[in-house]
mmCIF file of N, CA and C and ligand atoms in Angstrom:
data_model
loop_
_atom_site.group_PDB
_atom_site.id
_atom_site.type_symbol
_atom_site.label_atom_id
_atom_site.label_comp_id
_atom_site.label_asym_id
_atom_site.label_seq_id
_atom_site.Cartn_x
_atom_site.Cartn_y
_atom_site.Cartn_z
ATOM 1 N N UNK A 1 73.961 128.864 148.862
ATOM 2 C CA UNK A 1 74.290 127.438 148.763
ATOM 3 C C UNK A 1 75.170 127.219 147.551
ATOM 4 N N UNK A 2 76.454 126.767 147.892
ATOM 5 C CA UNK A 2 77.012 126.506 146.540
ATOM 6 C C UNK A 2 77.809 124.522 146.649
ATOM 7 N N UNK A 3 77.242 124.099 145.504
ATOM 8 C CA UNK A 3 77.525 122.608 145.203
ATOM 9 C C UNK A 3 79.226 122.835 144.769
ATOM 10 N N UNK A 4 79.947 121.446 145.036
ATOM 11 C CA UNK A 4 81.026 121.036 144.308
ATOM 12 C C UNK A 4 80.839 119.984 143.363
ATOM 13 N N UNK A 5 81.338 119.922 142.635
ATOM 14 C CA UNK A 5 80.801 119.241 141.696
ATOM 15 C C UNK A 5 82.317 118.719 141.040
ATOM 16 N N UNK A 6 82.547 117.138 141.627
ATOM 17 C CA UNK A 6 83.564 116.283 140.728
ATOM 18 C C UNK A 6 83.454 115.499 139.814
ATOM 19 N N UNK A 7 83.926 116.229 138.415
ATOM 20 C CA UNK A 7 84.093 115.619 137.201
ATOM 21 C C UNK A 7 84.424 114.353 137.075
ATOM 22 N N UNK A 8 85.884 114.123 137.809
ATOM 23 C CA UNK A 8 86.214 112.722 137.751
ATOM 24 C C UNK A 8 85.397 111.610 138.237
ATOM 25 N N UNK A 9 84.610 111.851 139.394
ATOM 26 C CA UNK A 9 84.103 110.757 140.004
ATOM 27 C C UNK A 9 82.624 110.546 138.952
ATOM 28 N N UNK A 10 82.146 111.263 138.665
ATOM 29 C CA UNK A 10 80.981 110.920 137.634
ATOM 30 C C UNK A 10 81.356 110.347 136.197
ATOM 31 N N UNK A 11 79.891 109.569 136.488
ATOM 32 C CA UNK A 11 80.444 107.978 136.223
ATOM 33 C C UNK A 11 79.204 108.189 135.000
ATOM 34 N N UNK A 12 78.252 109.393 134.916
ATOM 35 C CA UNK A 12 76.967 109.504 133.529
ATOM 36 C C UNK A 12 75.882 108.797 134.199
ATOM 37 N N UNK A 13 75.823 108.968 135.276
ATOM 38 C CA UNK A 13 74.517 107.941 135.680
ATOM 39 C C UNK A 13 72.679 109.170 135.330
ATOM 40 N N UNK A 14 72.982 110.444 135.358
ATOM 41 C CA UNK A 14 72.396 110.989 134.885
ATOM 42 C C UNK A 14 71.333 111.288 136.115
ATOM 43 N N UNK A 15 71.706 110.713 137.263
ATOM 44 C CA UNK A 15 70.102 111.413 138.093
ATOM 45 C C UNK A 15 70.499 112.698 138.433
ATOM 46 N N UNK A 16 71.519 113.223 138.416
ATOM 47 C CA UNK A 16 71.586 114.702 138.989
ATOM 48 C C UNK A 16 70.747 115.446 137.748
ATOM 49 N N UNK A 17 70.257 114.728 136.719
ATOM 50 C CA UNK A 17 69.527 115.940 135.521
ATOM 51 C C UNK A 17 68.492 115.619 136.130
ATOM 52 N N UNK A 18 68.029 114.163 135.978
ATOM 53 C CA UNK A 18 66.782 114.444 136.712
ATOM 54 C C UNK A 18 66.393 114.857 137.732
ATOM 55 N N UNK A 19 66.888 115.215 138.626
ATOM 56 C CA UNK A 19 66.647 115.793 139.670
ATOM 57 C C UNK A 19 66.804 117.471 139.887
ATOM 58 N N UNK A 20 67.649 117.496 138.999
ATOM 59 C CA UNK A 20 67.435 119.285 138.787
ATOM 60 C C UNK A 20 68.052 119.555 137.546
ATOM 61 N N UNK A 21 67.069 119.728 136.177
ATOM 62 C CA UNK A 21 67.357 119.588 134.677
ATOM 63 C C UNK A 21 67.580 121.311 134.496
ATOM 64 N N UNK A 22 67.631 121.875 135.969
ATOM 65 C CA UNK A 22 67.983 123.233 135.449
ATOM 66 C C UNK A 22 69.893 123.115 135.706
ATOM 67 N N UNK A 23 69.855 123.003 136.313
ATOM 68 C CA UNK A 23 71.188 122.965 137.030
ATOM 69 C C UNK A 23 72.235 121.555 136.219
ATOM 70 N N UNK A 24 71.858 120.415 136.014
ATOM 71 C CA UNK A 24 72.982 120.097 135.463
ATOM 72 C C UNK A 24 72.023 118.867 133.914
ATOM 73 N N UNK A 25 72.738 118.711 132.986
ATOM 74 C CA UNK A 25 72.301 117.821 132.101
ATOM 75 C C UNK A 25 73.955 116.973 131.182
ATOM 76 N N UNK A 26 73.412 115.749 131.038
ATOM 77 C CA UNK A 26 74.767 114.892 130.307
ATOM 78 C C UNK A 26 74.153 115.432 128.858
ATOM 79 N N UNK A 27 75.504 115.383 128.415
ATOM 80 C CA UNK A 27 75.334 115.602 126.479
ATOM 81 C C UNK A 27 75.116 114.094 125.753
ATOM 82 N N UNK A 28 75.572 114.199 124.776
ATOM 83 C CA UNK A 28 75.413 112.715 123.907
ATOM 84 C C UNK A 28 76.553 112.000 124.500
ATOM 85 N N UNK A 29 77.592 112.353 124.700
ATOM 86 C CA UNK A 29 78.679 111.491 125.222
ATOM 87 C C UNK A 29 78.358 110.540 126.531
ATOM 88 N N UNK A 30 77.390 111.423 127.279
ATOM 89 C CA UNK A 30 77.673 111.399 128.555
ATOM 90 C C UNK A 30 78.204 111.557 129.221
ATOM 91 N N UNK A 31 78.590 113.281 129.187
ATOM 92 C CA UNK A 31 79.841 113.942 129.885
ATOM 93 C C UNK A 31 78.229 115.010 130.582
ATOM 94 N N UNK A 32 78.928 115.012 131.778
ATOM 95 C CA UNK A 32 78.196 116.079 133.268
ATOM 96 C C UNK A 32 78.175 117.657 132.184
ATOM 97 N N UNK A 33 77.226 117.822 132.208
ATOM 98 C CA UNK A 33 77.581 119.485 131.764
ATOM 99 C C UNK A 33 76.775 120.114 133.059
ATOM 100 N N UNK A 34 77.555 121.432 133.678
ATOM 101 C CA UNK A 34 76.800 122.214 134.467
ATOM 102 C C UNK A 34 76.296 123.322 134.091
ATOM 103 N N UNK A 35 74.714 123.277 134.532
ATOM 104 C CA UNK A 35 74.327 124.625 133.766
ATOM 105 C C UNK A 35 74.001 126.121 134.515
ATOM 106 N N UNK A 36 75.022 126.186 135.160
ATOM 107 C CA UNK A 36 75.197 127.537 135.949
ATOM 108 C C UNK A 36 76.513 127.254 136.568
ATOM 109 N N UNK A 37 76.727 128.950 137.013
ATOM 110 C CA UNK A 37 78.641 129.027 137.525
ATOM 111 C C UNK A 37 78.628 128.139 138.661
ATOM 112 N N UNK A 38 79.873 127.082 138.384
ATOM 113 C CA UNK A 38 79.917 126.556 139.507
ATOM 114 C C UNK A 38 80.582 126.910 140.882
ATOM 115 N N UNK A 39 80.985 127.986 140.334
ATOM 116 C CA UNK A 39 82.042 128.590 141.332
ATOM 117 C C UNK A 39 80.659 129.844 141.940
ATOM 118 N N UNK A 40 79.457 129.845 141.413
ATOM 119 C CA UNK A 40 79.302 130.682 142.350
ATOM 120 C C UNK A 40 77.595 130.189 142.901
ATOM 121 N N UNK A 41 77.162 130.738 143.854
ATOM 122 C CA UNK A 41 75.661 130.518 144.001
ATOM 123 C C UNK A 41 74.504 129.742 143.527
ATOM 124 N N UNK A 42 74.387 128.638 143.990
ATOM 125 C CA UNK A 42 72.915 127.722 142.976
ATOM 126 C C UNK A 42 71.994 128.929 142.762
ATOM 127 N N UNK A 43 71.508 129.233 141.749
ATOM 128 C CA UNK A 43 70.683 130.152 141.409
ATOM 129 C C UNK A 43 69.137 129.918 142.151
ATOM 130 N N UNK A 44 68.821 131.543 142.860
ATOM 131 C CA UNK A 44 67.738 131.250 143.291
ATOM 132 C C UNK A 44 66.555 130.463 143.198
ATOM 133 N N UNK A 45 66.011 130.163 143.801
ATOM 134 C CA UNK A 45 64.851 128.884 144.013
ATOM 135 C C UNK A 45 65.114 127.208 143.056
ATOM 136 N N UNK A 46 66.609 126.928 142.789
ATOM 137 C CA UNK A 46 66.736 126.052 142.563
ATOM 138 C C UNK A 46 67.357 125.190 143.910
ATOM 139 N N UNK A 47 67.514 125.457 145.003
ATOM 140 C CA UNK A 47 68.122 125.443 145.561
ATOM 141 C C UNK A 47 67.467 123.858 146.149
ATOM 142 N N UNK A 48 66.592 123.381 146.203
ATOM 143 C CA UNK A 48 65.652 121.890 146.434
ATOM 144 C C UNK A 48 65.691 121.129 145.284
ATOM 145 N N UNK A 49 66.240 121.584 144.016
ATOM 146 C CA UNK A 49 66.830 120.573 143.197
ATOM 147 C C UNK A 49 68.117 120.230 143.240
ATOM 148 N N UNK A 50 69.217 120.907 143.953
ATOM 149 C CA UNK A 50 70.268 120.669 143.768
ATOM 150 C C UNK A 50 70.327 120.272 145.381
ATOM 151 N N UNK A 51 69.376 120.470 146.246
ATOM 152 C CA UNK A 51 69.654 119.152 147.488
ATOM 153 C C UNK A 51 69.370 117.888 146.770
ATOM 154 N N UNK A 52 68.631 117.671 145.995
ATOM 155 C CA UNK A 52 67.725 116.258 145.876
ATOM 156 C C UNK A 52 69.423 115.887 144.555
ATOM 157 N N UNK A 53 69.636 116.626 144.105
ATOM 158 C CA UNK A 53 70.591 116.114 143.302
ATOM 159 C C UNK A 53 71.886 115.427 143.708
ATOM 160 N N UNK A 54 72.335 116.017 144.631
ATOM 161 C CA UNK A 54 73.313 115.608 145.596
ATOM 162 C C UNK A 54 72.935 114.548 146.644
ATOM 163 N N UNK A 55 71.464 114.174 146.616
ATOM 164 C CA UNK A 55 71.340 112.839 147.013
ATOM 165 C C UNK A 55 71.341 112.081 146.079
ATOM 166 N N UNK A 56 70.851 112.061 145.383
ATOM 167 C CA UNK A 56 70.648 110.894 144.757
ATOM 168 C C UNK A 56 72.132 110.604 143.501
ATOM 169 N N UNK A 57 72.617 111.383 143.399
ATOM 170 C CA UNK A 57 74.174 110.675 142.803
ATOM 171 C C UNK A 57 75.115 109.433 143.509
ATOM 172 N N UNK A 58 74.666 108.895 142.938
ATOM 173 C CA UNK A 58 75.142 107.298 143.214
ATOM 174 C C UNK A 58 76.809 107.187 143.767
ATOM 175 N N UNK A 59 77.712 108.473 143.232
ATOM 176 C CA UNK A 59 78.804 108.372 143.356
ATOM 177 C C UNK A 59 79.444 108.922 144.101
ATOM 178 N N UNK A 60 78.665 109.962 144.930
ATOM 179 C CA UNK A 60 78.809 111.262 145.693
ATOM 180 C C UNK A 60 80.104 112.541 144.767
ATOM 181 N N UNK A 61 80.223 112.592 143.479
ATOM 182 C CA UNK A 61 80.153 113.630 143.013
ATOM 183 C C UNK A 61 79.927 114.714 143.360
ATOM 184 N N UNK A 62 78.149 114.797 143.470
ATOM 185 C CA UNK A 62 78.213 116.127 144.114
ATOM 186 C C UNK A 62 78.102 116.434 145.455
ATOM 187 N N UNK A 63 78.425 117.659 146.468
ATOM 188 C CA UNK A 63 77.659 117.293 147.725
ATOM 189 C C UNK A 63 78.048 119.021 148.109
ATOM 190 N N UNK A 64 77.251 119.083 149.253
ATOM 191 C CA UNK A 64 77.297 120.664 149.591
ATOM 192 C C UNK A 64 78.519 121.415 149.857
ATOM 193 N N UNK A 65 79.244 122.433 149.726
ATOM 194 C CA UNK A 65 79.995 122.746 149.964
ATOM 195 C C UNK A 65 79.805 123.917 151.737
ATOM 196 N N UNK A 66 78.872 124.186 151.466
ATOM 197 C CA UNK A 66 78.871 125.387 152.790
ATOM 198 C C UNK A 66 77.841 124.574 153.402
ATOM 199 N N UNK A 67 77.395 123.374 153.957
ATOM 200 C CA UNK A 67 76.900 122.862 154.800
ATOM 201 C C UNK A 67 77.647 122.209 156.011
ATOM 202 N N UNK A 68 76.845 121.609 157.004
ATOM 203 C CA UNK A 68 77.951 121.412 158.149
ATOM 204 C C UNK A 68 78.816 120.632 157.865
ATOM 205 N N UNK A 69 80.108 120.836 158.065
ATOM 206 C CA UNK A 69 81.232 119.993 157.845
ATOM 207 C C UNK A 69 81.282 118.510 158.307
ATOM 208 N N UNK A 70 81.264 117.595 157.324
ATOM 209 C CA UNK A 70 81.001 115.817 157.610
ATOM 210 C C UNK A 70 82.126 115.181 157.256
ATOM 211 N N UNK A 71 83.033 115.443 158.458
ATOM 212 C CA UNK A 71 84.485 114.944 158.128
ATOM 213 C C UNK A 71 85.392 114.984 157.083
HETATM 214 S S1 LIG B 101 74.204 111.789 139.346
HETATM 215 FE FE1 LIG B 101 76.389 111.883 139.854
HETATM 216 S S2 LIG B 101 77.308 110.317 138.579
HETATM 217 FE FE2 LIG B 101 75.309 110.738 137.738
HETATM 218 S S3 LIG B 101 75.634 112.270 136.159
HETATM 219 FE FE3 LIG B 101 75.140 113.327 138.039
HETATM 220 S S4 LIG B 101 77.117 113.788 138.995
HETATM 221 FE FE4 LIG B 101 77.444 112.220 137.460
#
């Protein structure tokens, strides 16, 4: 499973940490930091935080990349 993850469209709303504080957290600025390669594999058994993360981003930022294609 690998996420895309757009910088520009995030806006600091911060639920993608809560929803998986392994995988991504905002700094003091409130800039997205990702905490694993994004270019490669959600790291094993995180893989139900970074669905729930990609729901709940308000901005659609993130969303699956190798899932079924949704236009
Ligand atoms: S939930 Fe979306 S908008 Fe909020 S910090 Fe995460 S990626 Fe950015």
């Amino acid at each position: 499973m690998k996420l895309s993850v757009e910088f520009g469209r995030c806006e600091g709303h911060g639920l993608c940490e809560e929803a998986a504080p392994e995988l991504f957290r905002l700094d003091d600025e409130g800039d997205l930091l990702v905490l694993y390669d994004p270019s490669a594999e959600i790291p094993s058994g995180q893989e139900p935080a970074a669905e729930r993360a990609v729901r709940v981003c308000p901005v659609g930022a993130l969303w699956r990349l190798d899932h079924s294609q949704a236009g």
